[in-house]
Amino acid sequence: WVDVDLYTGSSFIGFAVITRHVRSYANVQHLGSTCVAAYEEQDQWKCMFGQYRMHHVTTRHFMVASQYDSFQLGNLLQGSPPYPLDAVAYAEQFAQKTRAELEKLAVSESDNALFSWACSNHMTSLGHSGFDELTCSAPATSTMDNALREILGWSSQATSLGGATAELVGRSSQANSLGGAWAELVGWSSHASSPDVAGAEITRWLSQANSPDMAWIDTCDGFACGAGCRFIELLDCWT
C-alpha cells in the first residue's frame, strides 16, 4: 500500500488509518526490530504498511505492484473506471507516488527485484493473463513469468540446476515425476554426475540470481498507460 492524501469528497477513512487501527486492536507486536527502531510508538503502524515496511525486509524478494492498483484506487476513489477528470488526476498522482517509492527500493535494496506496470489491475499473478501475458515495458518488455525466470537464472535452454528446478515445479514437458526432477536437482543426472559438478551448478545459479539490475518499472504518463496491459484489459471489459 501507498500512503497518500485522501481524495477530496471521499468518505473512505484511508488505508493508513485502517492499518493504525488494526495494529491497536490486534496488539500487533511482530513489527520487525529495525522498523520499530525507526519510528516512535505512535507511528509504528507503519511497520505493517508496505511503503514503509519494505525498506526493512531483508529476505530476498520479487515485489510486484500495479501503479494504478485497482484495489487501492477503488477504495480511495470509491468507484471504478472510467473516472471523472479530477479523479483521473488523483489516480495519476497515486501512480507517480507508487513509482517513486519503488525507485527508492530499487536504489536501496539492489539485491531484490521489482516489477511494476502502469496498469489498472490488482493481484493478477494468480491468473494466466497476469503471469504470462500482461507485460511491463521498461527497461525491456517482459511478462511477470519471464522476469521471475531471469531473476532465478532460468532459461528454456537450461540443462543443469536451472532446468532441473524448472522441471521440479512442472515447467518442463520432460518432468514426468517428482523423483526424476529431484534427481537432476541434486546432481544425479548426466548433467551433474558428481558432487563437485552439482556444487558448481549451484554456485552458477546463485551468481545469476543476484544481478543488481532486476527492476522492471513502466515510466509512461497517463492513466493506465502501460502498453503491455491495455489490450487485454480492454478485452476483459468487453467480455
Short mmCIF file of C-alpha atoms in Angstrom, two decimals:
data_model
loop_
_atom_site.label_atom_id
_atom_site.label_comp_id
_atom_site.label_asym_id
_atom_site.label_seq_id
_atom_site.Cartn_x
_atom_site.Cartn_y
_atom_site.Cartn_z
CA TRP A 1 0.00 0.00 0.00
CA VAL A 2 0.99 3.61 -0.62
CA ASP A 3 0.36 6.39 1.91
CA VAL A 4 -1.41 9.20 0.05
CA ASP A 5 -3.72 12.10 0.87
CA LEU A 6 -7.40 11.20 0.63
CA TYR A 7 -9.44 12.13 -2.41
CA THR A 8 -11.48 15.28 -1.85
CA GLY A 9 -15.08 14.45 -1.01
CA SER A 10 -14.44 10.76 -0.33
CA SER A 11 -15.83 9.19 2.84
CA PHE A 12 -13.14 6.49 2.85
CA ILE A 13 -11.04 6.79 6.00
CA GLY A 14 -7.83 5.69 4.30
CA PHE A 15 -5.52 2.69 4.46
CA ALA A 16 -3.19 4.41 6.91
CA VAL A 17 -5.99 4.85 9.45
CA ILE A 18 -7.17 1.27 8.92
CA THR A 19 -3.66 -0.06 9.47
CA ARG A 20 -3.22 2.06 12.60
CA HIS A 21 -6.49 0.70 14.00
CA VAL A 22 -5.61 -2.91 13.19
CA ARG A 23 -2.26 -2.52 14.92
CA SER A 24 -4.06 -1.18 18.01
CA TYR A 25 -6.99 -3.63 18.07
CA ALA A 26 -4.87 -6.72 17.46
CA ASN A 27 -1.98 -5.53 19.65
CA VAL A 28 0.44 -6.46 16.87
CA GLN A 29 3.97 -6.90 18.23
CA HIS A 30 5.90 -8.65 15.45
CA LEU A 31 6.82 -5.46 13.60
CA GLY A 32 10.50 -6.09 12.91
CA SER A 33 13.25 -4.77 15.16
CA THR A 34 14.81 -2.34 12.67
CA CYS A 35 11.43 -0.91 11.70
CA VAL A 36 10.37 -0.45 15.33
CA ALA A 37 13.64 1.34 15.99
CA ALA A 38 12.95 3.72 13.10
CA TYR A 39 9.60 5.03 14.43
CA GLU A 40 8.11 6.39 17.61
CA GLU A 41 5.41 4.27 19.27
CA GLN A 42 2.54 6.22 17.70
CA ASP A 43 3.96 5.69 14.22
CA GLN A 44 4.88 2.02 14.47
CA TRP A 45 1.76 1.10 12.50
CA LYS A 46 3.97 1.96 9.52
CA CYS A 47 5.78 -1.31 10.13
CA MET A 48 2.60 -3.02 8.87
CA PHE A 49 2.31 -0.76 5.82
CA GLY A 50 4.11 -1.76 2.63
CA GLN A 51 5.53 1.63 1.68
CA TYR A 52 7.39 1.87 4.97
CA ARG A 53 7.98 -1.77 5.93
CA MET A 54 9.61 -2.91 2.67
CA HIS A 55 12.73 -0.89 3.45
CA HIS A 56 13.26 -3.17 6.47
CA VAL A 57 12.57 -6.53 4.79
CA THR A 58 15.85 -8.41 4.50
CA THR A 59 14.54 -11.63 2.92
CA ARG A 60 15.27 -11.54 -0.79
CA HIS A 61 12.06 -10.94 -2.72
CA PHE A 62 10.36 -10.24 -6.06
CA MET A 63 7.94 -7.36 -5.47
CA VAL A 64 5.05 -6.75 -7.87
CA ALA A 65 2.97 -3.56 -7.80
CA SER A 66 0.46 -2.11 -10.25
CA GLN A 67 0.97 1.65 -10.48
CA TYR A 68 -2.80 2.14 -10.83
CA ASP A 69 -3.66 -0.55 -8.29
CA SER A 70 -7.39 -1.09 -8.73
CA PHE A 71 -7.97 -2.23 -5.14
CA GLN A 72 -6.41 0.84 -3.58
CA LEU A 73 -7.85 3.29 -6.11
CA GLY A 74 -11.24 1.58 -5.98
CA ASN A 75 -11.38 2.33 -2.26
CA LEU A 76 -9.74 5.74 -2.39
CA LEU A 77 -11.97 6.94 -5.24
CA GLN A 78 -14.96 4.82 -4.18
CA GLY A 79 -15.58 3.62 -7.69
CA SER A 80 -14.08 2.07 -10.79
CA PRO A 81 -13.05 3.43 -14.22
CA PRO A 82 -13.99 5.40 -16.18
CA TYR A 83 -13.22 8.16 -13.67
CA PRO A 84 -14.08 11.88 -13.91
CA LEU A 85 -11.16 14.13 -14.80
CA ASP A 86 -10.33 15.16 -11.23
CA ALA A 87 -10.28 11.51 -10.16
CA VAL A 88 -8.02 10.65 -13.11
CA ALA A 89 -5.61 13.35 -11.96
CA TYR A 90 -5.67 11.86 -8.45
CA ALA A 91 -5.01 8.38 -9.85
CA GLU A 92 -2.05 9.70 -11.84
CA GLN A 93 -0.58 11.25 -8.70
CA PHE A 94 -1.08 7.92 -6.95
CA ALA A 95 0.81 6.16 -9.75
CA GLN A 96 3.65 8.68 -9.58
CA LYS A 97 3.92 8.13 -5.83
CA THR A 98 3.95 4.36 -6.30
CA ARG A 99 6.70 4.61 -8.90
CA ALA A 100 8.76 6.98 -6.75
CA GLU A 101 8.59 4.64 -3.76
CA LEU A 102 9.58 1.67 -5.90
CA GLU A 103 12.54 3.58 -7.30
CA LYS A 104 13.70 4.22 -3.72
CA LEU A 105 13.59 0.48 -3.11
CA ALA A 106 15.46 -0.18 -6.35
CA VAL A 107 18.28 2.03 -5.14
CA SER A 108 18.41 0.89 -1.52
CA GLU A 109 17.63 -2.82 -1.98
CA SER A 110 19.60 -3.73 -5.10
CA ASP A 111 19.62 -7.46 -4.31
CA ASN A 112 15.83 -7.63 -4.68
CA ALA A 113 13.65 -7.47 -7.78
CA LEU A 114 10.82 -5.07 -8.63
CA PHE A 115 8.11 -5.41 -11.26
CA SER A 116 5.65 -2.55 -11.76
CA TRP A 117 3.47 -1.89 -14.78
CA ALA A 118 1.33 1.20 -15.37
CA CYS A 119 -1.89 -0.80 -15.34
CA SER A 120 -5.25 -0.59 -13.63
CA ASN A 121 -5.42 -4.02 -12.02
CA HIS A 122 -4.70 -5.88 -8.81
CA MET A 123 -3.24 -9.25 -7.77
CA THR A 124 -3.01 -10.55 -11.34
CA SER A 125 -0.19 -13.01 -10.66
CA LEU A 126 -2.75 -15.66 -9.69
CA GLY A 127 -4.07 -15.88 -13.26
CA HIS A 128 -2.59 -16.85 -16.62
CA SER A 129 -3.08 -13.43 -18.22
CA GLY A 130 -1.41 -11.63 -15.33
CA PHE A 131 1.53 -14.00 -15.05
CA ASP A 132 2.13 -14.95 -18.68
CA GLU A 133 0.52 -12.33 -20.96
CA LEU A 134 0.50 -8.84 -19.46
CA THR A 135 3.87 -7.13 -19.76
CA CYS A 136 5.97 -4.40 -18.24
CA SER A 137 7.80 -2.36 -20.88
CA ALA A 138 10.83 -0.85 -19.14
CA PRO A 139 13.72 -1.39 -19.46
CA ALA A 140 12.66 -4.23 -21.82
CA THR A 141 9.30 -5.85 -22.45
CA SER A 142 8.78 -8.75 -20.08
CA THR A 143 5.98 -10.80 -18.58
CA MET A 144 5.99 -11.48 -14.87
CA ASP A 145 6.87 -15.10 -15.64
CA ASN A 146 9.90 -14.15 -17.75
CA ALA A 147 11.09 -11.64 -15.18
CA LEU A 148 10.92 -14.27 -12.44
CA ARG A 149 12.84 -16.72 -14.62
CA GLU A 150 15.52 -14.12 -15.23
CA ILE A 151 15.81 -13.40 -11.51
CA LEU A 152 16.26 -17.09 -10.77
CA GLY A 153 18.68 -17.61 -13.65
CA TRP A 154 16.37 -19.99 -15.51
CA SER A 155 16.11 -20.26 -19.30
CA SER A 156 14.48 -22.57 -21.80
CA GLN A 157 17.92 -23.93 -22.68
CA ALA A 158 18.94 -24.63 -19.06
CA THR A 159 20.15 -28.21 -18.74
CA SER A 160 21.59 -28.10 -15.25
CA LEU A 161 20.22 -26.71 -11.97
CA GLY A 162 18.03 -24.09 -13.64
CA GLY A 163 16.35 -26.62 -15.90
CA ALA A 164 16.10 -29.18 -13.16
CA THR A 165 14.39 -26.70 -10.86
CA ALA A 166 12.02 -25.76 -13.68
CA GLU A 167 11.19 -29.46 -14.03
CA LEU A 168 10.67 -29.73 -10.29
CA VAL A 169 7.88 -27.13 -10.40
CA GLY A 170 6.36 -28.59 -13.54
CA ARG A 171 7.64 -26.06 -16.08
CA SER A 172 9.28 -28.70 -18.29
CA SER A 173 7.44 -31.15 -20.51
CA GLN A 174 10.03 -33.76 -19.61
CA ALA A 175 9.21 -33.61 -15.88
CA ASN A 176 7.22 -36.83 -15.54
CA SER A 177 7.72 -37.36 -11.83
CA LEU A 178 8.98 -35.61 -8.73
CA GLY A 179 11.68 -38.23 -8.41
CA GLY A 180 13.14 -37.57 -11.85
CA ALA A 181 13.19 -33.80 -11.41
CA TRP A 182 14.67 -34.07 -7.92
CA ALA A 183 17.39 -36.38 -9.20
CA GLU A 184 18.52 -33.69 -11.61
CA LEU A 185 18.26 -31.00 -8.94
CA VAL A 186 20.75 -32.69 -6.63
CA GLY A 187 23.13 -33.60 -9.44
CA TRP A 188 22.24 -37.24 -10.13
CA SER A 189 21.74 -36.73 -13.88
CA SER A 190 24.08 -36.79 -16.83
CA HIS A 191 24.46 -33.01 -16.46
CA ALA A 192 25.68 -33.22 -12.87
CA SER A 193 27.23 -36.60 -12.25
CA SER A 194 29.28 -35.74 -9.19
CA PRO A 195 29.02 -33.60 -6.03
CA ASP A 196 31.67 -31.24 -7.44
CA VAL A 197 29.67 -30.63 -10.61
CA ALA A 198 26.47 -30.17 -8.65
CA GLY A 199 28.18 -27.65 -6.37
CA ALA A 200 29.48 -25.75 -9.37
CA GLU A 201 25.97 -25.56 -10.81
CA ILE A 202 24.60 -24.21 -7.52
CA THR A 203 27.31 -21.54 -7.50
CA ARG A 204 26.50 -20.61 -11.11
CA TRP A 205 22.79 -20.35 -10.34
CA LEU A 206 23.36 -18.14 -7.30
CA SER A 207 25.61 -15.79 -9.28
CA GLN A 208 22.93 -15.39 -11.96
CA ALA A 209 20.20 -14.91 -9.38
CA ASN A 210 21.90 -11.94 -7.71
CA SER A 211 22.06 -9.42 -10.52
CA PRO A 212 21.84 -5.83 -9.17
CA ASP A 213 19.66 -4.60 -12.04
CA MET A 214 16.49 -6.61 -11.51
CA ALA A 215 13.85 -3.89 -11.90
CA TRP A 216 11.07 -3.63 -14.46
CA ILE A 217 9.18 -0.35 -13.91
CA ASP A 218 6.95 1.33 -16.51
CA THR A 219 7.65 5.06 -16.84
CA CYS A 220 4.84 6.24 -19.16
CA ASP A 221 2.47 9.08 -18.24
CA GLY A 222 -1.32 8.93 -18.38
CA PHE A 223 -3.95 6.82 -16.67
CA ALA A 224 -3.23 3.09 -17.11
CA CYS A 225 -0.84 3.91 -19.95
CA GLY A 226 1.13 0.67 -19.85
CA ALA A 227 1.39 -0.68 -23.38
CA GLY A 228 1.68 -4.25 -22.16
CA CYS A 229 -1.64 -4.43 -20.37
CA ARG A 230 -4.09 -2.20 -22.20
CA PHE A 231 -5.24 -4.63 -24.91
CA ILE A 232 -6.00 -7.48 -22.53
CA GLU A 233 -7.72 -5.11 -20.09
CA LEU A 234 -9.97 -3.88 -22.92
CA LEU A 235 -10.85 -7.47 -23.76
CA ASP A 236 -11.76 -8.06 -20.11
CA CYS A 237 -14.07 -5.04 -20.23
CA TRP A 238 -15.83 -6.32 -23.34
CA THR A 239 -16.43 -9.86 -22.06
#
